[in-house]
Short mmCIF file of C-alpha atoms in Angstrom, two decimals:
data_model
loop_
_atom_site.label_atom_id
_atom_site.label_comp_id
_atom_site.label_asym_id
_atom_site.label_seq_id
_atom_site.Cartn_x
_atom_site.Cartn_y
_atom_site.Cartn_z
CA MET A 1 -0.32 -0.34 0.32
CA GLY A 2 1.23 3.73 -0.82
CA TYR A 3 1.66 6.11 -3.72
CA ASN A 4 2.55 6.38 -7.16
CA THR A 5 3.34 9.91 -9.01
CA TRP A 6 2.82 7.93 -12.52
CA ASN A 7 -2.06 8.57 -12.36
CA ALA A 8 -1.53 12.09 -11.55
CA TYR A 9 1.84 13.51 -13.08
CA HIS A 10 3.47 12.06 -15.21
CA CYS A 11 6.47 12.98 -16.29
CA ASP A 12 6.16 16.89 -14.04
CA ILE A 13 7.39 15.58 -11.27
CA ASP A 14 9.84 17.28 -8.74
CA GLU A 15 11.42 16.02 -5.63
CA ASP A 16 9.34 19.09 -3.80
CA LEU A 17 5.96 17.55 -5.28
CA ILE A 18 7.59 14.05 -3.88
CA LEU A 19 7.81 15.13 -0.57
CA GLN A 20 4.48 17.57 -0.49
CA ASN A 21 2.62 14.32 -0.98
CA ALA A 22 4.75 11.93 1.63
CA GLN A 23 3.61 14.53 3.64
CA LEU A 24 0.67 14.12 2.82
CA MET A 25 0.09 11.02 3.15
CA LYS A 26 0.85 12.00 6.84
CA SER A 27 -1.68 14.64 7.27
CA LEU A 28 -4.61 13.15 5.14
CA ASN A 29 -4.25 9.94 8.44
CA LEU A 30 -3.21 6.87 5.01
CA ALA A 31 -0.48 6.29 6.44
CA ASP A 32 -2.40 5.47 9.97
CA ALA A 33 -4.64 3.51 7.44
CA GLY A 34 -1.74 1.59 6.40
CA TYR A 35 -0.99 3.16 2.96
CA THR A 36 3.54 3.52 3.29
CA TYR A 37 5.16 3.75 0.21
CA VAL A 38 5.90 6.71 -2.59
CA ASN A 39 7.18 5.90 -4.83
CA ILE A 40 8.52 8.06 -7.77
CA ASP A 41 7.27 6.82 -11.38
CA ASP A 42 9.43 7.05 -14.73
CA CYS A 43 11.24 10.76 -16.20
CA TYR A 44 12.96 11.06 -12.61
CA SER A 45 16.70 11.18 -14.54
CA GLU A 46 18.94 12.50 -16.38
CA LYS A 47 18.64 11.61 -20.05
CA SER A 48 22.14 9.66 -20.07
CA ARG A 49 24.39 7.43 -17.66
CA ASN A 50 27.57 9.39 -16.29
CA ASP A 51 30.34 7.95 -17.24
CA ASP A 52 30.67 6.25 -14.63
CA GLY A 53 27.93 4.34 -16.67
CA ASP A 54 25.37 5.33 -13.22
CA ILE A 55 21.56 6.61 -13.47
CA VAL A 56 21.42 10.60 -12.66
CA GLU A 57 18.88 12.07 -11.14
CA ASP A 58 17.51 15.06 -12.36
CA ALA A 59 19.05 18.30 -11.29
CA THR A 60 16.64 20.89 -11.11
CA LYS A 61 14.19 18.41 -10.92
CA PHE A 62 15.68 16.29 -7.85
CA PRO A 63 18.96 18.99 -7.24
CA SER A 64 19.21 18.09 -3.73
CA GLY A 65 19.78 14.24 -4.75
CA MET A 66 17.85 11.44 -4.01
CA LYS A 67 19.15 9.70 -0.78
CA ALA A 68 18.44 13.43 0.61
CA LEU A 69 14.85 13.23 -0.73
CA THR A 70 14.46 9.51 0.99
CA ASP A 71 15.99 10.78 4.31
CA LYS A 72 13.49 12.90 4.40
CA ILE A 73 10.99 10.01 3.17
CA HIS A 74 12.10 8.05 6.15
CA ASP A 75 11.63 10.40 8.61
CA LEU A 76 8.59 10.24 8.04
CA GLY A 77 8.11 6.33 8.96
CA LEU A 78 7.66 6.24 5.12
CA LYS A 79 9.59 4.49 2.81
CA ALA A 80 10.29 4.73 -0.49
CA GLY A 81 10.27 3.72 -4.35
CA ILE A 82 11.83 4.33 -7.15
CA TYR A 83 11.34 3.07 -11.41
CA SER A 84 12.42 1.47 -13.78
CA ASP A 85 13.23 -0.66 -16.46
CA SER A 86 13.94 -4.41 -18.05
CA GLY A 87 14.72 -2.79 -21.67
CA TRP A 88 17.55 -0.46 -23.04
CA PHE A 89 15.46 2.95 -21.72
CA THR A 90 12.07 2.86 -20.32
CA CYS A 91 8.60 3.69 -21.40
CA GLN A 92 8.98 7.91 -21.54
CA LEU A 93 12.89 6.98 -23.06
CA TYR A 94 15.55 7.19 -19.69
CA PRO A 95 18.17 5.32 -19.38
CA GLY A 96 16.85 1.70 -18.27
CA SER A 97 18.26 -0.90 -16.99
CA PHE A 98 19.23 -3.81 -19.82
CA GLN A 99 23.14 -4.62 -18.95
CA ASN A 100 22.66 -2.54 -15.89
CA GLU A 101 20.99 -4.98 -13.66
CA ALA A 102 24.38 -4.83 -10.82
CA ARG A 103 25.03 -1.58 -11.12
CA ASP A 104 21.00 -0.06 -11.24
CA ALA A 105 19.77 -3.01 -7.90
CA LYS A 106 23.36 -1.15 -6.00
CA ARG A 107 22.21 3.10 -6.93
CA PHE A 108 18.72 2.50 -5.76
CA HIS A 109 19.90 0.95 -2.57
CA ASP A 110 22.90 3.48 -1.94
CA TRP A 111 19.72 6.46 -2.90
CA GLY A 112 17.42 4.87 -0.11
CA PHE A 113 15.00 3.41 -1.74
CA ASP A 114 13.03 0.45 -0.87
CA TYR A 115 11.14 -0.63 -3.39
CA LEU A 116 12.03 -0.78 -7.46
CA LYS A 117 8.73 -0.73 -10.68
CA TYR A 118 10.60 -2.52 -13.20
CA ASP A 119 8.75 -1.45 -16.39
CA ASN A 120 9.28 -4.16 -20.30
CA CYS A 121 9.57 -1.17 -22.47
CA ALA A 122 12.13 -0.48 -25.46
CA VAL A 123 13.14 -4.59 -26.00
CA PRO A 124 16.77 -5.16 -27.15
CA PHE A 125 16.70 -7.51 -30.28
CA ASP A 126 16.48 -11.55 -29.29
CA ASN A 127 19.97 -11.83 -30.33
CA ILE A 128 21.21 -10.01 -27.97
CA THR A 129 19.30 -10.63 -24.73
CA ARG A 130 17.75 -14.69 -26.71
CA GLU A 131 15.70 -14.69 -23.96
CA ASN A 132 12.19 -13.80 -22.89
CA ILE A 133 10.34 -11.59 -20.61
CA MET A 134 10.65 -13.92 -18.21
CA GLY A 135 14.65 -14.23 -18.63
CA ARG A 136 15.08 -10.30 -18.11
CA TYR A 137 12.74 -9.45 -14.92
CA GLU A 138 15.80 -12.68 -14.15
CA ARG A 139 18.40 -10.80 -14.45
CA MET A 140 17.03 -7.30 -12.83
CA ALA A 141 16.08 -10.00 -8.99
CA ASN A 142 19.73 -12.00 -9.70
CA ALA A 143 21.14 -8.93 -9.10
CA ILE A 144 19.14 -7.40 -6.57
CA GLY A 145 19.22 -11.07 -4.68
CA ASP A 146 23.34 -10.82 -4.89
CA PHE A 147 23.29 -7.38 -3.96
CA SER A 148 21.27 -7.48 -1.07
CA LEU A 149 24.37 -10.95 -0.19
CA SER A 150 26.98 -9.64 -0.66
CA SER A 151 26.36 -6.11 2.14
CA GLY A 152 23.98 -7.32 3.97
CA THR A 153 20.92 -5.85 2.92
CA PRO A 154 17.28 -6.71 2.86
CA PRO A 155 16.41 -6.57 -1.15
CA LEU A 156 14.90 -3.91 -3.16
CA ILE A 157 11.24 -5.52 -3.14
CA LEU A 158 10.26 -5.70 -7.09
CA SER A 159 7.44 -5.05 -8.75
CA MET A 160 7.31 -6.61 -12.08
CA CYS A 161 4.81 -3.79 -14.61
CA GLN A 162 4.90 -7.20 -17.88
CA TRP A 163 1.22 -5.71 -18.56
CA GLY A 164 0.34 -9.71 -18.11
CA ARG A 165 2.60 -10.42 -20.87
CA GLU A 166 3.25 -14.71 -20.86
CA GLN A 167 1.05 -15.15 -18.71
CA GLY A 168 4.09 -13.54 -14.90
CA TRP A 169 0.77 -15.18 -12.33
CA THR A 170 2.44 -18.40 -13.72
CA TRP A 171 5.66 -17.78 -13.09
CA ALA A 172 6.31 -13.96 -11.83
CA ARG A 173 6.92 -15.64 -7.66
CA ARG A 174 10.42 -16.09 -8.09
CA TYR A 175 12.12 -13.17 -8.89
CA GLY A 176 9.34 -11.24 -6.75
CA GLN A 177 6.07 -9.53 -4.86
CA SER A 178 3.76 -8.35 -8.05
CA TRP A 179 3.34 -8.78 -11.09
CA ARG A 180 1.12 -6.76 -13.47
CA THR A 181 -2.01 -9.07 -14.85
CA THR A 182 -3.10 -5.87 -17.39
CA ASP A 183 -2.26 -3.46 -20.10
CA ASP A 184 -2.60 -0.15 -18.19
CA ILE A 185 -5.29 1.09 -16.08
CA GLU A 186 -7.10 4.65 -17.58
CA PRO A 187 -9.94 6.14 -14.91
CA TYR A 188 -12.60 5.50 -16.78
CA TRP A 189 -15.11 2.44 -15.68
CA GLN A 190 -15.30 0.14 -19.11
CA SER A 191 -11.38 0.22 -17.87
CA ILE A 192 -12.32 -1.33 -14.36
CA VAL A 193 -14.36 -3.73 -15.68
CA LYS A 194 -11.34 -5.18 -17.71
CA ILE A 195 -8.98 -5.19 -15.78
CA LEU A 196 -11.77 -7.55 -12.96
CA ASN A 197 -13.29 -9.09 -15.62
CA GLN A 198 -9.40 -10.47 -17.23
CA ASN A 199 -8.56 -11.11 -13.39
CA SER A 200 -11.46 -13.56 -12.81
CA PHE A 201 -9.98 -16.05 -14.57
CA TYR A 202 -6.28 -16.40 -12.18
CA THR A 203 -7.07 -15.21 -8.99
CA TRP A 204 -5.60 -18.64 -7.85
CA ALA A 205 -2.21 -16.44 -7.77
CA THR A 206 -2.34 -14.49 -5.25
CA ASP A 207 -1.55 -15.04 -1.18
CA PHE A 208 0.87 -13.62 1.18
CA TYR A 209 4.55 -14.05 -1.12
CA GLY A 210 3.04 -12.94 -4.49
CA HIS A 211 0.55 -11.03 -6.16
CA ASN A 212 -1.69 -10.15 -9.47
CA ASP A 213 -0.84 -6.24 -9.78
CA MET A 214 -4.50 -5.13 -11.65
CA ASP A 215 -2.77 -0.55 -11.26
CA ILE A 216 -2.65 1.82 -9.75
CA LEU A 217 -5.62 2.43 -8.71
CA GLU A 218 -7.98 5.77 -10.41
CA ILE A 219 -9.89 6.72 -7.35
CA GLY A 220 -10.46 10.99 -7.71
CA ASN A 221 -9.27 10.73 -11.39
CA GLY A 222 -11.05 11.10 -14.66
CA PRO A 223 -15.46 10.45 -14.57
CA LEU A 224 -15.87 7.76 -12.08
CA THR A 225 -19.03 8.45 -9.79
CA TYR A 226 -18.43 7.61 -6.04
CA GLU A 227 -20.10 3.95 -7.10
CA GLU A 228 -17.33 2.84 -9.68
CA ALA A 229 -14.55 4.37 -7.34
CA LYS A 230 -16.35 1.58 -3.63
CA SER A 231 -15.87 -0.39 -6.68
CA HIS A 232 -13.16 -0.52 -7.80
CA PHE A 233 -11.55 0.35 -4.82
CA THR A 234 -13.81 -2.62 -2.51
CA ALA A 235 -12.03 -5.40 -6.32
CA TRP A 236 -9.01 -3.91 -5.62
CA ALA A 237 -8.63 -4.43 -1.65
CA LEU A 238 -10.65 -8.07 -1.84
CA LEU A 239 -8.64 -9.47 -4.70
CA LYS A 240 -5.32 -8.86 -3.20
CA SER A 241 -4.02 -6.45 -5.12
CA PRO A 242 -1.21 -3.67 -4.30
CA LEU A 243 -3.43 -0.71 -3.47
CA LEU A 244 -1.35 1.94 -5.01
CA ILE A 245 -3.11 6.45 -4.99
CA GLY A 246 -2.44 7.22 -7.34
CA THR A 247 -4.62 11.01 -7.71
CA HIS A 248 -3.67 14.42 -6.16
CA LEU A 249 -3.43 14.48 -2.98
CA ALA A 250 -3.90 17.66 -2.00
CA SER A 251 -6.77 18.42 -3.86
CA ALA A 252 -8.19 15.03 -3.04
CA THR A 253 -12.05 15.15 -2.02
CA LYS A 254 -13.86 13.97 1.31
CA GLU A 255 -15.80 11.24 -0.70
CA THR A 256 -12.06 10.13 -2.11
CA LEU A 257 -10.31 9.93 1.36
CA GLU A 258 -13.50 7.41 2.50
CA ILE A 259 -13.42 5.51 -0.17
CA LEU A 260 -9.20 4.92 0.27
CA THR A 261 -9.27 4.50 4.03
CA ASN A 262 -12.21 2.30 4.95
CA PRO A 263 -10.47 0.23 7.47
CA GLU A 264 -13.14 -2.66 7.33
CA ILE A 265 -12.39 -3.10 3.43
CA ILE A 266 -8.39 -2.15 4.50
CA ALA A 267 -8.75 -5.07 7.36
CA ILE A 268 -9.27 -8.14 4.96
CA HIS A 269 -6.89 -7.21 2.42
CA GLN A 270 -4.28 -6.85 5.68
CA ASP A 271 -5.46 -9.49 6.24
CA SER A 272 -2.60 -11.30 9.02
CA VAL A 273 -4.13 -14.62 9.09
CA VAL A 274 -4.75 -15.64 5.23
CA GLY A 275 -3.25 -13.94 1.88
CA THR A 276 -5.82 -15.43 -0.54
CA SER A 277 -8.22 -13.59 -2.87
CA ILE A 278 -11.98 -13.36 -3.03
CA SER A 279 -13.09 -15.95 -6.71
CA PRO A 280 -16.11 -15.92 -8.21
CA PHE A 281 -19.20 -17.97 -6.97
CA ARG A 282 -21.80 -17.18 -9.85
CA TRP A 283 -20.81 -15.23 -13.16
CA GLY A 284 -24.68 -13.91 -13.00
CA ILE A 285 -25.31 -12.44 -16.12
CA ASN A 286 -23.18 -14.49 -17.98
CA PRO A 287 -22.92 -18.46 -17.65
CA ASP A 288 -19.71 -19.61 -15.54
CA TRP A 289 -16.12 -19.16 -16.66
CA VAL A 290 -17.07 -16.73 -20.18
CA SER A 291 -14.99 -14.34 -19.71
CA ASN A 292 -16.14 -10.23 -20.69
CA ASP A 293 -15.05 -7.40 -20.87
CA THR A 294 -17.69 -5.10 -19.60
CA HIS A 295 -20.06 -7.61 -17.32
CA PRO A 296 -17.87 -8.92 -15.16
CA ALA A 297 -18.34 -11.96 -12.49
CA GLN A 298 -20.72 -10.43 -9.64
CA TYR A 299 -20.42 -12.05 -7.14
CA TRP A 300 -17.01 -13.07 -5.31
CA SER A 301 -16.13 -14.83 -2.13
CA GLY A 302 -13.50 -15.25 0.19
CA GLU A 303 -11.97 -16.39 2.84
CA SER A 304 -10.07 -14.14 6.11
CA GLN A 305 -9.73 -14.77 9.78
CA ASN A 306 -12.27 -13.56 11.14
CA GLY A 307 -15.37 -14.47 8.54
CA THR A 308 -16.06 -15.12 4.82
CA VAL A 309 -16.35 -12.01 2.29
CA PHE A 310 -18.17 -11.82 0.09
CA MET A 311 -18.25 -9.06 -3.65
CA LEU A 312 -21.76 -8.50 -5.29
CA LEU A 313 -20.98 -6.23 -7.78
CA ASN A 314 -23.98 -4.84 -10.50
CA THR A 315 -22.07 -4.16 -13.29
CA LEU A 316 -25.51 -2.59 -14.51
CA ASP A 317 -26.49 0.78 -15.26
CA GLU A 318 -29.89 0.65 -13.04
CA PRO A 319 -29.82 -0.37 -10.15
CA ALA A 320 -30.60 -3.95 -9.91
CA ASP A 321 -31.40 -7.10 -6.47
CA MET A 322 -29.04 -8.89 -6.37
CA PHE A 323 -28.93 -12.31 -4.57
CA PHE A 324 -26.75 -15.33 -3.85
CA LYS A 325 -27.64 -18.58 -1.92
CA LEU A 326 -25.00 -18.57 0.94
CA ALA A 327 -23.68 -22.03 -0.20
CA GLU A 328 -22.42 -21.29 -2.88
CA SER A 329 -19.37 -20.57 -1.81
CA PRO A 330 -17.49 -22.80 -1.08
CA TRP A 331 -16.32 -21.10 2.09
CA ILE A 332 -19.92 -21.76 3.92
CA ARG A 333 -21.09 -24.60 5.46
CA ALA A 334 -24.26 -25.94 4.64
CA GLY A 335 -26.68 -26.79 7.77
CA ARG A 336 -25.20 -22.80 9.74
CA GLN A 337 -26.54 -19.28 9.35
CA TYR A 338 -24.58 -16.13 9.45
CA THR A 339 -24.74 -13.14 10.83
CA VAL A 340 -23.76 -10.18 8.26
CA ARG A 341 -21.73 -6.84 8.56
CA ASP A 342 -22.35 -4.41 5.39
CA LEU A 343 -18.17 -3.40 5.29
CA TRP A 344 -19.54 -0.17 3.78
CA THR A 345 -22.44 0.59 5.78
CA HIS A 346 -20.81 0.28 8.89
CA THR A 347 -23.45 -1.89 9.76
CA ASP A 348 -24.57 -5.31 11.40
CA ASN A 349 -27.02 -6.51 9.10
CA GLY A 350 -28.64 -8.86 11.08
CA THR A 351 -29.17 -13.02 10.03
CA ALA A 352 -28.78 -14.90 6.95
CA VAL A 353 -30.52 -18.35 6.33
CA ARG A 354 -29.36 -19.68 3.26
CA ASN A 355 -30.28 -17.27 1.00
CA PHE A 356 -29.28 -13.01 0.91
CA THR A 357 -30.26 -10.38 -1.19
CA ALA A 358 -28.97 -7.09 -0.88
CA HIS A 359 -31.65 -4.76 -2.50
CA ALA A 360 -31.13 -1.70 -5.40
CA VAL A 361 -27.76 -2.20 -5.18
CA PRO A 362 -26.93 1.19 -8.22
CA PRO A 363 -25.76 1.24 -11.11
CA HIS A 364 -22.01 0.27 -11.12
CA GLY A 365 -21.96 0.43 -7.31
CA VAL A 366 -21.14 -2.94 -4.34
CA VAL A 367 -22.52 -4.49 -2.29
CA ALA A 368 -18.74 -5.74 0.47
CA LEU A 369 -20.47 -8.19 2.96
CA LEU A 370 -18.47 -9.83 6.03
CA LEU A 371 -20.26 -13.36 7.03
CA GLN A 372 -19.99 -14.70 10.64
CA ASP A 373 -20.84 -18.24 11.02
CA ALA A 374 -23.85 -17.77 14.44
CA GLY A 375 -24.48 -21.51 14.59
CA ASP A 376 -26.97 -24.33 14.16
CA GLU A 377 -29.46 -22.74 11.53
CA PRO A 378 -33.66 -22.48 12.33
CA ASP A 379 -34.96 -26.81 12.57
CA GLY A 380 -37.69 -27.61 10.15
CA LEU A 381 -36.65 -25.39 7.03
CA TRP A 382 -37.48 -27.51 3.88
CA PRO A 383 -36.16 -28.68 1.51
CA PRO A 384 -34.03 -30.31 3.98
CA CYS A 385 -30.75 -29.31 2.26
CA ALA A 386 -29.63 -25.72 0.84
CA VAL A 387 -27.54 -27.83 -2.07
CA LEU A 388 -30.64 -30.33 -3.44
CA GLU A 389 -27.92 -32.05 -5.65
CA TRP A 390 -28.83 -35.98 -4.92
CA CYS A 391 -29.96 -34.71 -1.54
CA MET A 392 -31.09 -38.54 0.51
CA HIS A 393 -32.68 -39.13 3.28
CA SER A 394 -31.36 -42.08 5.72
CA ASN A 395 -34.01 -44.67 4.16
CA GLY A 396 -32.47 -43.90 0.46
CA THR A 397 -35.14 -40.99 -0.81
CA ARG A 398 -34.37 -38.52 -2.93
CA ILE A 399 -34.78 -35.19 -2.44
CA ASP A 400 -34.21 -33.65 -5.34
CA GLU A 401 -36.45 -36.00 -7.64
#
């Protein structure tokens, strides 16, 4: 959890802006909510390396130097992140790290950074690399690991920004802590649901040791409505994607800050016992397992240390009632009843027995629930099985026929 400069500022960054946002993370209570990284994206360096071969910070943008800046960030109790690329250049054509991995890993450490976002632009010719994306990321991962061993210092967190290419969710945890699963996000509902749809098919890849990265948050940006922003944050948090704020904090609205600091949603994201993502148990509008970039899966659930988490997403352009049977989720025990906690209204909403309906969910809106076991369901319910398939009396009579 933290802040990244790209979505709000692109290349228009300098040390004063970075420090201002770090201070705002403290004064707006974002740090207290869990946002601890201040990450600088592309465009911070000179266009060429120095005579020694090192990346050099832009003297106009960062006149005090990177080490002075990271010291100030650390003095605030925060951590600092930097950016580079696995190719010849970054995406904005500043020096990349290909063939300079060991040098740059040391440089970033000496500058005082804790985290590296590593992009995928300016790819060298095949007859030079003789390897694919995985191989280029392995080079930097090895450089980070080697430097950590030789220096006796903690390794940089490695965030791999390979845009979902070559199925990073199947291999990237070998090298880093997160991997991008899709193309870049945009501050539009169409982008949010497209990314969610793609991620619905590989939620299994996220756990404590590595995370599907659904890209920087767009909350506070563009034409996203309040309900759409809530849905965006809920999905990213409950799927355990990194949560990196990407808006102008100095002008952030009360609603934006309210969404970003929802303590009950963040508690699920930061669960110290369960590191896995929620997953769809029913797609809703579409048949199960059908990809639809405008109408992704609507019914999701997952584990937490305090109960079963549900996310209901209304992808329609009009209000909708959303109904599900509790036992559709694999994390619900048949024959039990459950208390219902709404993670957005912060209210306890009674006890659910077998079924639950969320009424009038707003267009593009979300319902996030925490269900906790409240004991055996009432006696005498019919049918005797919540899931009727092959439900049978001890005398051999099938109830589902």
